[in-house]
Amino acid sequence: MAAYKRVSESVALITLQNPPVNALSAAVRQGIVDTVERALSDPNVTAVVICGQNGVFCGGADIKEFGSNMSGPPLIPMIHAIESANKPVVAAIEGSALGGGLELALGCHYRIAHSKARLGLPEVSLGLLPAAGGSQRLPRLIGVPAALNLITTGRHVTAAEALQLGIVDQVTDHNTVDAAVKFALSVAGRSLDPRRISTYPCPQQPDLDALFEEVMQKVRRSARGAIAPIACVQAVRAAATLPYTQGMAREQELMATLFTSGQARALQYCFFAQRAVGRWRMPSGARWDTSKPRPVHKAAVIGLGTMGRGITVALAQTGLSVIAVETQEKQLMEAKQAVSGMLERGAKRRGVAPALDRIIYSQNIQAVADVDLVIEAVFEDVALKTKVFKQLSAVCKPGTLLCTNTSALDVDQLASETPNPELVVGMHFFAPAHVMKLLEVVYGPRSSPEAVATAMQLGKKMGKASVAVGNCRGFVGNRMLKPYVEQAFFLLEEGATPELVDRALEEFGFPMGVFTMSDLSGLDVGWRVRKGDGLVEPGGASGRSARVRQGRRYSPLGDLLCEHGRFGQKTCRGWYQYDKPGSRVARSDPWLHSFLEAYRAEHGLVARRIDHQEVLERCLYALINEGFHILDDGIAAGPEDIDVIYVSGYGWPRHRGGPMFYANMVGLAKVLERLEHYHQAHPDVPHLQPCSLLRRLVASGSPPIHRWGEVIKKLHSQL
Ligand SMILES: CC(C)(COP(=O)(O)OP(=O)(O)OC[C@H]1O[C@@H](n2cnc3c(N)ncnc32)[C@H](O)[C@@H]1OP(=O)(O)O)[C@@H](O)C(=O)NCCC(=O)NCCSC(=O)/C=C/CCCCCCCCCCCCC(=O)O
């Protein structure tokens, strides 16, 4: 809807009303059409101001409408009617002007923004392009290079940058609507011809072809198979080379392809999934809306290794006071230097002062006595972590939340070592912790809803995609990773190379394949875990038992590489070879290929031809199958939680929506059939045995993903 009011006698004030972000639903579009017509036909009105209620101009087209039959007036003629008006129309931009919201503003003759407003054309992140004239008007207004940057990245700009780019005409620190009304009165009666952006020629750009070629190459590289960024470049090219009307036709043509694409569905699902995980719930019935978080002003980090340093930076950048504790003096000094460096670099990038004075460093755990929350990030050793938790319980003031950053240990066990297990949760950050978006908040059977709410709120403040999950081995992300990596090892045994497996996964859209990832994170990490699980036998054992452990198929390949001192990038040798320690350039290693041949010969394995499809099906379906187990066990509340974890922390291509969404797109019956096929071929691999939830979903007619909850009978947990 849109409200209409006359202000200052001759200004028509149109207010978009669709909380919370005034999205351009059918009713809002109808409201705009009606009120603009009314203003233009009223002889007492000399100018028009369009604003949004509750301090938000407009969050763009209503994304919820995209999946349905769209009715109501279309955006393009509506914006055209505004641009062609014979009275000045001024957009008063507060809060956000995004997507269709900014396109609406670009149709206005003038734009006044509040200094705190953000503007952008983020359609690309929804698998679309700015198809209400945005791809044609923005380059005409600010030039091709700047428009390409905004439209292909979807980034939001501040009002100050928008002013600098020429997107807005004025920025105010005061009441935006008042400023816009005053401005509208001052320009009433002036010729509007120079203000209609669609009539502008696109600013001349030397060597246009070379520019588009360069941008297209860059976009293709970073898109990892996403089609919308490429369509965005093509649309801007149309703006730069064609008259406006033809450019608009091209914009529509490109949009028609994107609008119905699976990628757009996946990306729009991700948008809503990211918001849905904030509405967490636990098997006990505790929920986000009934659990009150505690205020956290002061936090502590225990252990300043790589993870502890990143967490310290993330907390300080969020505005908290931080006590950073490291008992080893040398390590403390190194950490102090590293943390300061990270804070300084981050502050420089964001144009703010570094938060150095928010951190107090100490060698003494007693220093954390008055903090509201502690994050323990000491070495991954259960005895050490237990000792730290006992010390913290004795030192901290009553009610302090105790969080562990463990990635593999049992959160319940640590909680049981404290007198107040209800105050214990896992906060599983991902390295580097100040950069990576994902945070798994792990609750145990005795974690209080208040503790979970506090950790979730802190994660949100830190700008993390925070997902509440139950406690189990590997939580959600690493638990699903295990069968994925396992399949990759088996594929090597059967005839694949690391290069082949990685290429298939990278073509699917992962930033790096499983073996490149393993080299980056260090092969010794998994080796240590497997040793702890009693799986490693020196020399890989021999005879029939060599490839069987604990009654199931096992590949000792990773262990054997570690025995050769091949730990990945840090040792210049792993699944690939590297020129220097830490180098990111993975080169094929003939040694590895000979090693694989010798290994197969020793174990009587005959290499066969393996294609990309098999790599994808075996690795991805095994991972997805584990996702179904996780849902069945009640460890994740819904498929959205799993998908947000994989998209935010494990490099799953966003335009494929996350593993559970992908399974839904492929078709659950197909995933089931392929798992059955592979399990028949490899009966000694339990991870390939289809999960009963997957069978139940298929038997229920494969409902759409938002209705899986009806089949996951009840949220129960193994806790
Ligand atoms: C920055 C925000 C605006 C606000 O952030 P914040 O304050 O943190 O709040 P959130 O939690 O994010 O959001 C609050 C709730 O609001 C919901 N929300 C937000 N934005 C929208 C929206 N645009 N539509 C619907 N709902 C929205 C959000 O989900 C929250 O609710 P809940 O918690 O989930 O219940 C931030 O929200 C934000 O960034 N929003 C998104 C901004 C954005 O991406 N905008 C672009 C939208 S796409 C667009 O505008 C496209 C325009 C082009 C024209 C489209 C024309 C379509 C028809 C063409 C058809 C042609 C093809 C024909 C095919 C054929 O031939 O058949």
Short mmCIF file of N, CA, C and O in Angstrom, two decimals, residues 156-221:
data_model
loop_
_atom_site.label_atom_id
_atom_site.label_comp_id
_atom_site.label_asym_id
_atom_site.label_seq_id
_atom_site.Cartn_x
_atom_site.Cartn_y
_atom_site.Cartn_z
N HIS A 156 26.21 -3.05 -1.38
CA HIS A 156 25.47 -1.87 -0.96
C HIS A 156 26.46 -0.74 -0.76
O HIS A 156 27.54 -0.96 -0.22
N VAL A 157 26.09 0.48 -1.16
CA VAL A 157 26.99 1.61 -0.91
C VAL A 157 26.38 2.52 0.14
O VAL A 157 25.16 2.57 0.31
N THR A 158 27.24 3.24 0.83
CA THR A 158 26.76 4.22 1.80
C THR A 158 26.23 5.43 1.05
O THR A 158 26.52 5.62 -0.14
N ALA A 159 25.51 6.29 1.79
CA ALA A 159 24.99 7.51 1.17
C ALA A 159 26.15 8.37 0.67
O ALA A 159 26.06 8.98 -0.41
N ALA A 160 27.25 8.38 1.44
CA ALA A 160 28.39 9.22 1.04
C ALA A 160 28.94 8.72 -0.30
O ALA A 160 29.23 9.53 -1.20
N GLU A 161 29.09 7.40 -0.44
CA GLU A 161 29.61 6.89 -1.72
C GLU A 161 28.61 7.12 -2.84
O GLU A 161 28.99 7.44 -3.98
N ALA A 162 27.31 6.98 -2.50
CA ALA A 162 26.27 7.21 -3.53
C ALA A 162 26.34 8.65 -4.03
O ALA A 162 26.16 8.91 -5.23
N LEU A 163 26.63 9.57 -3.11
CA LEU A 163 26.74 10.98 -3.50
C LEU A 163 27.95 11.18 -4.42
O LEU A 163 27.88 11.83 -5.46
N GLN A 164 29.04 10.55 -4.00
CA GLN A 164 30.28 10.67 -4.78
C GLN A 164 30.10 10.09 -6.19
O GLN A 164 30.58 10.65 -7.17
N LEU A 165 29.38 8.97 -6.26
CA LEU A 165 29.16 8.33 -7.56
C LEU A 165 28.16 9.09 -8.42
O LEU A 165 28.09 8.88 -9.63
N GLY A 166 27.34 9.91 -7.78
CA GLY A 166 26.32 10.66 -8.51
C GLY A 166 24.97 9.96 -8.51
O GLY A 166 24.08 10.31 -9.29
N ILE A 167 24.80 8.97 -7.62
CA ILE A 167 23.50 8.27 -7.56
C ILE A 167 22.48 9.15 -6.85
O ILE A 167 21.31 9.16 -7.20
N VAL A 168 22.92 9.86 -5.82
CA VAL A 168 21.99 10.76 -5.13
C VAL A 168 22.46 12.21 -5.33
O VAL A 168 23.63 12.47 -5.61
N ASP A 169 21.48 13.12 -5.12
CA ASP A 169 21.79 14.54 -5.37
C ASP A 169 22.17 15.27 -4.09
O ASP A 169 22.82 16.31 -4.14
N GLN A 170 21.73 14.73 -2.97
CA GLN A 170 21.98 15.43 -1.71
C GLN A 170 21.95 14.41 -0.57
O GLN A 170 21.19 13.45 -0.63
N VAL A 171 22.78 14.66 0.45
CA VAL A 171 22.75 13.78 1.64
C VAL A 171 22.46 14.67 2.83
O VAL A 171 23.01 15.77 2.95
N THR A 172 21.60 14.18 3.70
CA THR A 172 21.27 14.99 4.88
C THR A 172 21.45 14.18 6.16
O THR A 172 21.28 12.96 6.16
N ASP A 173 21.81 14.90 7.24
CA ASP A 173 21.88 14.26 8.56
C ASP A 173 20.58 14.46 9.31
O ASP A 173 20.39 13.94 10.40
N HIS A 174 19.69 15.25 8.71
CA HIS A 174 18.46 15.61 9.43
C HIS A 174 17.28 14.80 8.90
O HIS A 174 17.48 13.76 8.29
N ASN A 175 16.08 15.31 9.11
CA ASN A 175 14.89 14.59 8.67
C ASN A 175 14.85 14.56 7.13
O ASN A 175 14.75 15.60 6.46
N THR A 176 14.93 13.36 6.59
CA THR A 176 15.07 13.22 5.13
C THR A 176 13.82 13.69 4.39
O THR A 176 13.92 14.31 3.32
N VAL A 177 12.67 13.36 4.95
CA VAL A 177 11.43 13.74 4.26
C VAL A 177 11.31 15.26 4.25
O VAL A 177 10.99 15.86 3.21
N ASP A 178 11.62 15.89 5.38
CA ASP A 178 11.56 17.37 5.42
C ASP A 178 12.52 17.95 4.38
O ASP A 178 12.17 18.89 3.65
N ALA A 179 13.72 17.38 4.33
CA ALA A 179 14.72 17.88 3.37
C ALA A 179 14.21 17.70 1.94
O ALA A 179 14.39 18.58 1.08
N ALA A 180 13.58 16.54 1.69
CA ALA A 180 13.09 16.25 0.33
C ALA A 180 11.95 17.19 -0.04
O ALA A 180 11.86 17.66 -1.20
N VAL A 181 11.07 17.46 0.92
CA VAL A 181 9.93 18.35 0.64
C VAL A 181 10.46 19.75 0.31
O VAL A 181 10.05 20.38 -0.68
N LYS A 182 11.41 20.20 1.14
CA LYS A 182 12.00 21.53 0.90
C LYS A 182 12.65 21.58 -0.50
O LYS A 182 12.46 22.53 -1.26
N PHE A 183 13.38 20.51 -0.78
CA PHE A 183 14.07 20.44 -2.08
C PHE A 183 13.05 20.44 -3.22
O PHE A 183 13.20 21.16 -4.22
N ALA A 184 11.96 19.65 -3.04
CA ALA A 184 10.93 19.54 -4.09
C ALA A 184 10.34 20.91 -4.37
O ALA A 184 10.13 21.30 -5.54
N LEU A 185 10.07 21.68 -3.31
CA LEU A 185 9.50 23.02 -3.50
C LEU A 185 10.48 23.90 -4.27
O LEU A 185 10.08 24.69 -5.13
N SER A 186 11.78 23.71 -3.98
CA SER A 186 12.78 24.58 -4.62
C SER A 186 12.94 24.28 -6.11
O SER A 186 13.41 25.13 -6.86
N VAL A 187 12.61 23.07 -6.53
CA VAL A 187 12.80 22.74 -7.95
C VAL A 187 11.50 22.73 -8.75
O VAL A 187 11.51 22.53 -9.97
N ALA A 188 10.37 22.92 -8.05
CA ALA A 188 9.07 22.90 -8.75
C ALA A 188 9.08 23.94 -9.87
O ALA A 188 9.57 25.06 -9.68
N GLY A 189 8.59 23.53 -11.00
CA GLY A 189 8.51 24.47 -12.12
C GLY A 189 9.71 24.42 -13.05
O GLY A 189 9.64 24.88 -14.18
N ARG A 190 10.82 23.83 -12.59
CA ARG A 190 11.99 23.74 -13.48
C ARG A 190 11.77 22.68 -14.55
O ARG A 190 11.00 21.73 -14.33
N SER A 191 12.49 22.81 -15.64
CA SER A 191 12.36 21.80 -16.70
C SER A 191 12.86 20.45 -16.17
O SER A 191 13.90 20.36 -15.51
N LEU A 192 12.11 19.41 -16.50
CA LEU A 192 12.49 18.08 -16.01
C LEU A 192 13.26 17.27 -17.06
O LEU A 192 13.75 16.18 -16.77
N ASP A 193 13.34 17.79 -18.26
CA ASP A 193 14.02 17.04 -19.32
C ASP A 193 15.42 16.59 -18.92
O ASP A 193 15.79 15.43 -19.13
N PRO A 194 16.23 17.46 -18.31
CA PRO A 194 17.59 17.00 -17.97
C PRO A 194 17.62 16.00 -16.81
O PRO A 194 18.68 15.53 -16.43
N ARG A 195 16.46 15.70 -16.23
CA ARG A 195 16.44 14.83 -15.05
C ARG A 195 15.96 13.41 -15.37
O ARG A 195 15.86 12.59 -14.47
N ARG A 196 15.61 13.17 -16.62
CA ARG A 196 15.09 11.83 -16.97
C ARG A 196 16.26 10.96 -17.43
O ARG A 196 16.76 11.10 -18.55
N ILE A 197 16.66 10.05 -16.54
CA ILE A 197 17.90 9.30 -16.78
C ILE A 197 17.83 8.46 -18.06
O ILE A 197 18.82 8.29 -18.76
N SER A 198 16.63 7.94 -18.37
CA SER A 198 16.54 7.05 -19.54
C SER A 198 16.89 7.79 -20.83
O SER A 198 17.20 7.16 -21.84
N THR A 199 16.83 9.12 -20.79
CA THR A 199 17.14 9.88 -22.01
C THR A 199 18.64 10.20 -22.12
O THR A 199 19.09 10.71 -23.14
N TYR A 200 19.40 9.91 -21.06
CA TYR A 200 20.83 10.23 -21.09
C TYR A 200 21.55 9.27 -22.05
O TYR A 200 21.23 8.08 -22.08
N PRO A 201 22.56 9.77 -22.73
CA PRO A 201 23.45 8.81 -23.42
C PRO A 201 24.34 8.17 -22.37
O PRO A 201 24.61 8.78 -21.32
N CYS A 202 24.78 6.96 -22.63
CA CYS A 202 25.72 6.34 -21.68
C CYS A 202 27.05 7.09 -21.76
O CYS A 202 27.54 7.33 -22.87
N PRO A 203 27.66 7.49 -20.62
CA PRO A 203 28.93 8.22 -20.71
C PRO A 203 29.94 7.45 -21.55
O PRO A 203 30.06 6.23 -21.42
N GLN A 204 30.65 8.19 -22.40
CA GLN A 204 31.64 7.57 -23.30
C GLN A 204 32.71 6.84 -22.50
O GLN A 204 33.13 7.32 -21.45
N GLN A 205 33.12 5.71 -23.02
CA GLN A 205 34.13 4.91 -22.33
C GLN A 205 35.15 4.47 -23.37
O GLN A 205 34.78 3.79 -24.33
N PRO A 206 36.43 4.85 -23.19
CA PRO A 206 37.40 4.40 -24.20
C PRO A 206 37.56 2.88 -24.15
O PRO A 206 37.48 2.29 -23.07
N ASP A 207 37.75 2.32 -25.29
CA ASP A 207 38.00 0.88 -25.43
C ASP A 207 36.98 0.02 -24.68
O ASP A 207 37.30 -0.77 -23.79
N LEU A 208 35.74 0.22 -25.07
CA LEU A 208 34.62 -0.46 -24.43
C LEU A 208 34.74 -1.99 -24.51
O LEU A 208 34.50 -2.71 -23.54
N ASP A 209 35.16 -2.46 -25.69
CA ASP A 209 35.26 -3.91 -25.88
C ASP A 209 36.25 -4.53 -24.91
O ASP A 209 35.97 -5.56 -24.29
N ALA A 210 37.40 -3.86 -24.79
CA ALA A 210 38.44 -4.40 -23.89
C ALA A 210 37.93 -4.40 -22.45
O ALA A 210 38.15 -5.35 -21.69
N LEU A 211 37.22 -3.34 -22.08
CA LEU A 211 36.69 -3.26 -20.71
C LEU A 211 35.73 -4.43 -20.44
O LEU A 211 35.85 -5.15 -19.44
N PHE A 212 34.78 -4.64 -21.37
CA PHE A 212 33.81 -5.71 -21.15
C PHE A 212 34.47 -7.08 -21.16
O PHE A 212 34.10 -7.97 -20.41
N GLU A 213 35.46 -7.24 -22.03
CA GLU A 213 36.18 -8.51 -22.10
C GLU A 213 36.84 -8.81 -20.75
O GLU A 213 36.71 -9.91 -20.19
N GLU A 214 37.50 -7.78 -20.23
CA GLU A 214 38.22 -7.95 -18.96
C GLU A 214 37.24 -8.26 -17.81
O GLU A 214 37.43 -9.18 -17.02
N VAL A 215 36.14 -7.47 -17.78
CA VAL A 215 35.16 -7.67 -16.70
C VAL A 215 34.51 -9.06 -16.83
O VAL A 215 34.35 -9.78 -15.84
N MET A 216 34.20 -9.43 -18.05
CA MET A 216 33.55 -10.73 -18.25
C MET A 216 34.45 -11.86 -17.78
O MET A 216 33.99 -12.79 -17.11
N GLN A 217 35.72 -11.75 -18.08
CA GLN A 217 36.66 -12.82 -17.64
C GLN A 217 36.72 -12.90 -16.12
O GLN A 217 36.67 -13.97 -15.54
N LYS A 218 36.78 -11.72 -15.49
CA LYS A 218 36.86 -11.66 -14.03
C LYS A 218 35.58 -12.25 -13.41
O LYS A 218 35.63 -13.05 -12.48
N VAL A 219 34.45 -11.85 -13.98
CA VAL A 219 33.17 -12.30 -13.44
C VAL A 219 33.02 -13.81 -13.63
O VAL A 219 32.58 -14.52 -12.72
N ARG A 220 33.40 -14.32 -14.78
CA ARG A 220 33.31 -15.77 -15.02
C ARG A 220 34.13 -16.54 -14.00
O ARG A 220 33.71 -17.56 -13.48
N ARG A 221 35.34 -16.00 -13.71
CA ARG A 221 36.22 -16.69 -12.74
C ARG A 221 35.57 -16.73 -11.37
O ARG A 221 35.55 -17.77 -10.72
#
